[in-house]
Coordinates of C-alpha atoms in Angstrom, one line a residue:
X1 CA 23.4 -147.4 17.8
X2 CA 20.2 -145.6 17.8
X3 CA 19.4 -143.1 15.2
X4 CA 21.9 -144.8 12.8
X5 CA 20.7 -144.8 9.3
X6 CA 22.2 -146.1 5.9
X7 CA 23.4 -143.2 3.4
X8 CA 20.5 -143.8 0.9
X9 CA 17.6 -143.3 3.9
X10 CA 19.6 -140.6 5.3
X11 CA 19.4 -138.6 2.6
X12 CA 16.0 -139.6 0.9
X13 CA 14.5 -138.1 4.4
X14 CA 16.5 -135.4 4.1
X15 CA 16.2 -134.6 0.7
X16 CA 12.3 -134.7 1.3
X17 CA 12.8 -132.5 4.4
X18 CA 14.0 -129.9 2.3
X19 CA 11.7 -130.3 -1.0
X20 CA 9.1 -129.7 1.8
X21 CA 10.4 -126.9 3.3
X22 CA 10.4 -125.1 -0.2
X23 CA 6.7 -126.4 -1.3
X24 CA 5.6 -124.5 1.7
X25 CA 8.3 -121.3 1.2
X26 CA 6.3 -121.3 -2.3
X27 CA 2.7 -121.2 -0.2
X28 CA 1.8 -124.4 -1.6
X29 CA -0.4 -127.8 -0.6
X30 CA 0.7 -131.3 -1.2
X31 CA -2.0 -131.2 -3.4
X32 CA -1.3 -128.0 -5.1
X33 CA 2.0 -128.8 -5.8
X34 CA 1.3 -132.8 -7.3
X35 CA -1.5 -130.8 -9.4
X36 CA 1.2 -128.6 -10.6
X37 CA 3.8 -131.6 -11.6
X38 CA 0.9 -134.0 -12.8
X39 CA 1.3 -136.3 -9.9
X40 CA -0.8 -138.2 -7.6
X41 CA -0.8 -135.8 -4.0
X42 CA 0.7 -139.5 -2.5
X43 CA 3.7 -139.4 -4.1
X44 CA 4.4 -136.3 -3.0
X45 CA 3.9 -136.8 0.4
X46 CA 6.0 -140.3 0.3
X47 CA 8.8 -138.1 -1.6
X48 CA 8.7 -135.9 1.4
X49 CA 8.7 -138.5 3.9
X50 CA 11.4 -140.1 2.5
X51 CA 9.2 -143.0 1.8
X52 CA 9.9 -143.6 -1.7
X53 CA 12.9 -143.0 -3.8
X54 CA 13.1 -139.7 -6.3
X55 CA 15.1 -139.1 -9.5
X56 CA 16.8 -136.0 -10.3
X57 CA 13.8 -135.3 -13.3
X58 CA 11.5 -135.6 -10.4
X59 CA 13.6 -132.7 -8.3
X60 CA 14.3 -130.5 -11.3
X61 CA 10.2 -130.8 -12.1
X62 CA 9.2 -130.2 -8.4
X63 CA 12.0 -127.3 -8.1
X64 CA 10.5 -125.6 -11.3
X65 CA 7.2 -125.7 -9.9
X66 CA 8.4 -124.0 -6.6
X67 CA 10.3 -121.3 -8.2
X68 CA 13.6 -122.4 -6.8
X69 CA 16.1 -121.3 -9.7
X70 CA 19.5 -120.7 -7.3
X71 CA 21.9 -122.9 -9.5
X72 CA 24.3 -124.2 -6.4
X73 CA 21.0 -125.6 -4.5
X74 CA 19.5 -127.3 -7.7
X75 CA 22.5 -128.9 -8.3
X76 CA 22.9 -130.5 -4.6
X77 CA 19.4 -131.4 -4.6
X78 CA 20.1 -133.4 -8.0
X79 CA 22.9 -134.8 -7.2
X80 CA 21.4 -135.7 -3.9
X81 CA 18.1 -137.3 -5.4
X82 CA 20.8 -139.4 -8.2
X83 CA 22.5 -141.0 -4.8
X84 CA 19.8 -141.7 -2.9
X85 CA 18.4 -143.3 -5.1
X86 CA 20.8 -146.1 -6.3
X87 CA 23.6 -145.4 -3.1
X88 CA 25.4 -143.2 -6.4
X89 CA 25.5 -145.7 -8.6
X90 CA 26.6 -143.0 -11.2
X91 CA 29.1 -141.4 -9.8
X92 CA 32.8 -142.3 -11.2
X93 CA 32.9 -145.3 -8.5
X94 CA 30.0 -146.9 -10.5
X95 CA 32.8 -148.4 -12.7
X96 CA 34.2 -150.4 -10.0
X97 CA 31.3 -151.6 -8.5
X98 CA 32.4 -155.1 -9.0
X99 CA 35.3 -154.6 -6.0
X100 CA 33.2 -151.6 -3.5
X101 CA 30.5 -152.8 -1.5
X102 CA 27.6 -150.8 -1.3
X103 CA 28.4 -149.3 1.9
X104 CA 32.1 -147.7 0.5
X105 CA 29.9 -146.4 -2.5
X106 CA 27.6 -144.4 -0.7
X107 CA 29.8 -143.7 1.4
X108 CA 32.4 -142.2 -1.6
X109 CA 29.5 -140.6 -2.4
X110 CA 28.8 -138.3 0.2
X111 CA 31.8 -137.7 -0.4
X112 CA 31.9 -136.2 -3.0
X113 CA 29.0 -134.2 -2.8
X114 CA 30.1 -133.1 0.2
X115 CA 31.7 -129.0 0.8
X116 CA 33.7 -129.8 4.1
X117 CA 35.1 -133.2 5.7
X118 CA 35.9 -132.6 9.4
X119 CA 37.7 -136.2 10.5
X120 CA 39.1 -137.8 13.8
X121 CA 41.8 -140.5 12.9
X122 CA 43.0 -142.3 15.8
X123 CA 44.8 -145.6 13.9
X124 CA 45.5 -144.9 10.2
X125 CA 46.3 -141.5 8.0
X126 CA 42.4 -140.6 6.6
X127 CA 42.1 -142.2 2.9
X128 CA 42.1 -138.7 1.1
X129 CA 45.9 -138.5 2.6
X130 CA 47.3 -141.5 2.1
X131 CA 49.9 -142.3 -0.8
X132 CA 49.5 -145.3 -3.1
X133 CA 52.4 -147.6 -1.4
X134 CA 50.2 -146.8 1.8
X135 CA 46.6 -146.9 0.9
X136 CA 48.1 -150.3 -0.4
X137 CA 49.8 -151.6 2.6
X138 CA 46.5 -150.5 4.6
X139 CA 44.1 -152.5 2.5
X140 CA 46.1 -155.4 2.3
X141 CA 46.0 -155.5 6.2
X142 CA 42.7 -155.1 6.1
X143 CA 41.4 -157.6 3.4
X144 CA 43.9 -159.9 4.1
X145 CA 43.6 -162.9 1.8
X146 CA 41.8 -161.1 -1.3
X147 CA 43.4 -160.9 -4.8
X148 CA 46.4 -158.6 -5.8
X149 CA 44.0 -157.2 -8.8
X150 CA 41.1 -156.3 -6.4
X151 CA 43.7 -154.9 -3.7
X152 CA 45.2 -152.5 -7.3
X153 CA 41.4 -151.2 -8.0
X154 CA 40.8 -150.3 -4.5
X155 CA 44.1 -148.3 -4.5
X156 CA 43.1 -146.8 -7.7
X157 CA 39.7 -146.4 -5.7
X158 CA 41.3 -144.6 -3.0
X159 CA 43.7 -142.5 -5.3
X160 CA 40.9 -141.1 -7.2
X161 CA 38.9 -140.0 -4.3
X162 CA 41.8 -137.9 -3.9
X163 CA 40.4 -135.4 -6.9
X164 CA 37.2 -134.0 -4.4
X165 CA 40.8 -132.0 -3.1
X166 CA 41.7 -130.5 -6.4
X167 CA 37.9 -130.0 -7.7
X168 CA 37.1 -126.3 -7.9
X169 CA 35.6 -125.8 -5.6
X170 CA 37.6 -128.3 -3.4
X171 CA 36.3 -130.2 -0.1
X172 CA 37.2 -128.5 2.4
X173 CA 39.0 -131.2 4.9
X174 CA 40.0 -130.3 8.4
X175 CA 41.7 -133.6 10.6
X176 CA 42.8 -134.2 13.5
X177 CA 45.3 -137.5 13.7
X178 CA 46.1 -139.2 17.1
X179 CA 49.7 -139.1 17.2
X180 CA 49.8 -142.8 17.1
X181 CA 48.9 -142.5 12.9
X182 CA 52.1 -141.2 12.7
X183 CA 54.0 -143.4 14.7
X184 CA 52.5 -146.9 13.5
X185 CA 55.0 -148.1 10.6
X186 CA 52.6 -149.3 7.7
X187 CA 54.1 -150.4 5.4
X188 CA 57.3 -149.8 6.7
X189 CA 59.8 -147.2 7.4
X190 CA 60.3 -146.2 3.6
X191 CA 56.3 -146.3 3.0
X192 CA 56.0 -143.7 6.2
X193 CA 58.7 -141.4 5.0
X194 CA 56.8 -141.2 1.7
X195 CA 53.9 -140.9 3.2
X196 CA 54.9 -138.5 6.4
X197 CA 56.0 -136.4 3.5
X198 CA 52.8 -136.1 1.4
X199 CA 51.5 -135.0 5.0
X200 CA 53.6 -132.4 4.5
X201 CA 52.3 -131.6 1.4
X202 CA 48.6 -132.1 2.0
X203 CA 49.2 -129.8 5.0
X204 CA 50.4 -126.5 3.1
X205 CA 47.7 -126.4 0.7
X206 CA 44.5 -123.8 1.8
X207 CA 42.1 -126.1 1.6
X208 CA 43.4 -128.6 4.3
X209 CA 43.8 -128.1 8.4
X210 CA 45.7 -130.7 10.1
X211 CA 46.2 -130.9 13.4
X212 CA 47.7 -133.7 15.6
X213 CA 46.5 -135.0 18.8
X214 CA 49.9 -135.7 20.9
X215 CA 50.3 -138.5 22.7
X216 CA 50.8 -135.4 25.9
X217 CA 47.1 -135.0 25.3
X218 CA 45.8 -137.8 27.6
X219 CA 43.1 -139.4 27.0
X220 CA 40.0 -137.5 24.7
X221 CA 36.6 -137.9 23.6
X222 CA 37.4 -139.2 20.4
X223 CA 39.1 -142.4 22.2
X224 CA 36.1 -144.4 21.3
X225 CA 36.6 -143.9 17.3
X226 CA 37.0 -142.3 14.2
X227 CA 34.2 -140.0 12.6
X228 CA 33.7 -138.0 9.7
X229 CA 31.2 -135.1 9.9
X230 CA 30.1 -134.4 6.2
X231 CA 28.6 -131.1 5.5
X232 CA 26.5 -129.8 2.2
X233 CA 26.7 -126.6 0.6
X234 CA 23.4 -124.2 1.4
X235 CA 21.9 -127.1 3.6
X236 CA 23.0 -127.6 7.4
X237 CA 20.4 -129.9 7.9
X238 CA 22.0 -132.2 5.1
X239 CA 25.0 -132.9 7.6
X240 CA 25.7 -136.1 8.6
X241 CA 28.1 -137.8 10.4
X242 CA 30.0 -141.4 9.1
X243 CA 31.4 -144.0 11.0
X244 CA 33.0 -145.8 8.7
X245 CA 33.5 -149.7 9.8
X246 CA 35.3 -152.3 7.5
X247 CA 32.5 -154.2 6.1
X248 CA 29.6 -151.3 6.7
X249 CA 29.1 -147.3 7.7
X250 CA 26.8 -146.4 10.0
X251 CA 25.4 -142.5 9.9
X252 CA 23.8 -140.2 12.2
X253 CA 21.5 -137.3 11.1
X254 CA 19.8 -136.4 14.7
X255 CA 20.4 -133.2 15.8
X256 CA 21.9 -133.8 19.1
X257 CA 23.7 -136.6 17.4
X258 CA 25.5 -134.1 15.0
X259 CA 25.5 -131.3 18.0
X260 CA 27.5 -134.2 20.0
X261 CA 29.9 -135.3 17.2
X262 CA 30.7 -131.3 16.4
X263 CA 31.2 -130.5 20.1
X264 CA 33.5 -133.3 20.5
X265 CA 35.6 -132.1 17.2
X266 CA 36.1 -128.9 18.3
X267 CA 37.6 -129.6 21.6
X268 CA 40.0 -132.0 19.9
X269 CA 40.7 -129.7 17.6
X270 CA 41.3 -126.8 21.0
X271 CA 43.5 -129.7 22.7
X272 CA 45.8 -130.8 19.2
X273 CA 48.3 -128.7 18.1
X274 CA 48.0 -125.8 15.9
X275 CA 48.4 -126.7 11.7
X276 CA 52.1 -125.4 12.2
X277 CA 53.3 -127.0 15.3
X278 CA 51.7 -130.5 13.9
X279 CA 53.9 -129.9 10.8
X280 CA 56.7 -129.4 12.5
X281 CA 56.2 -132.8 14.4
X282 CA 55.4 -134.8 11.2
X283 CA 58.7 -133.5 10.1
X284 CA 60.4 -134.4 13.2
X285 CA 58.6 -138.3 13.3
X286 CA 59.5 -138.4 9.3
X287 CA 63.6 -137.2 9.7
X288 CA 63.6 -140.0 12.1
X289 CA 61.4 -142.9 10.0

């Protein structure tokens, strides 16, 4: 799919976008500013072009030469520098880096860093949702074949993700599920009461929207797939949008790319039903499980 990227180059060109935009904000030159830090004027310019990788040092140097002191932005723009150079290698997931591809690291990652999730589910409930019994049921369907250990560490995996939820600040998630994610009985019919009823749960707290897509709906844009549109505190141009595959994620940073993928969220979210009436359907599906 064209203008697909992997995390990593995504955000190495972005992060260089925005170190550029504040070397000129500060009125300076390439050259000025690699004078400044003691570098060569090329690696500034491959930094900006997201060329060549950059450490958090290098940030925290290039932001102290630009004046940029605002404590939020340094922070993202460390963080930022940290993942894209090593896919966040040093992030809590590092430790099970022996069971999560690359691609599921980065893509925790973003994660992470992340101040809002917007996500269209059309098959399963989204992984920051999903109880232990089914996160375990789903991966097992998944990866059939592989050990029981590996299949417990990417539960853990999956559970722990959960904390971005209860951070303070917290992620922000808004989802939208296609009615069939509550009908589908992974697991079985005691694993989808549990989980119809963390749903619940999930739904009442402030920091979640959930919506669901009715079967009465027809047919909608997000037919083709489910997204996730990740957005960054004080940087707009930082969102991206994941489409997370089983063995890879693919992510889209163009413009009209994340103009498209918004657009088409919206209007989902205009044709599900509102937070309340969804609740009151998960109910309904979970009295009858």
């Amino acid at each position: 799919m064209r203008g697909g990227r992997h995390g990593p180059a995504v955000r190495r060109r972005k992060l260089g976008e925005e170190l550029r935009g504040l070397r000129l904000a500060a009125g300076l030159t390439s050259r000025e500013a690699a004078r400044l830090v003691g570098w060569h004027q090329s690696k500034v310019s491959r930094i900006e072009t997201g060329t060549s990788g950059v450490t958090g040092a290098d940030v925290v140097r290039l932001l102290d030469a630009y004046g940029v002191h605002e404590p939020r932005l340094r922070a993202l723009l460390e963080a930022l520098a940290g993942a894209a150079a090593d896919g966040g290698g040093t992030g809590w997931w590092h430790a099970y880096r022996g069971v999560l591809p690359p691609p599921y690291q980065d893509f925790i990652s973003l994660e992470a860093q992340a101040c809002t999730a917007r996500t269209l589910e059309t098959s399963v409930v989204p992984g920051l949702l999903q109880t232990a019994d089914y996160a375990r049921a789903v991966t097992r369907a998944a990866l059939e074949g592989v050990p029981a250990a590996t299949v417990d560490s990417l539960v853990r995996v999956r559970m722990a993700r959960q904390e971005v939820l209860r951070a303070d600040p917290p992620l922000r998630l808004e989802a939208v599920l296609d009615e069939a994610v509550l009908r589908r009985q992974v697991g079985g019919p005691g694993v989808m009461r549990g989980q119809l009823r963390r749903l619940l749960q999930w739904a009442h707290l402030p920091q979640v929207r959930l919506q669901v897509l009715p079967f009465a709906a027809g047919e909608y844009v997000g037919l083709s797939g489910p997204f996730v549109i990740f957005s960054f505190p004080n940087i707009s141009d930082l969102d991206v949008v994941a489409l997370d595959h089983l063995t890879s994620s693919l992510y889209l940073e163009r413009t009209e790319d994340l103009e498209a993928y918004c657009a088409a969220f919206r209007t989902m979210q205009a044709h599900a039903l509102s937070p309340e009436e969804s609740s009151e359907l998960i109910a309904g599906i979970g009295d009858g499980a």
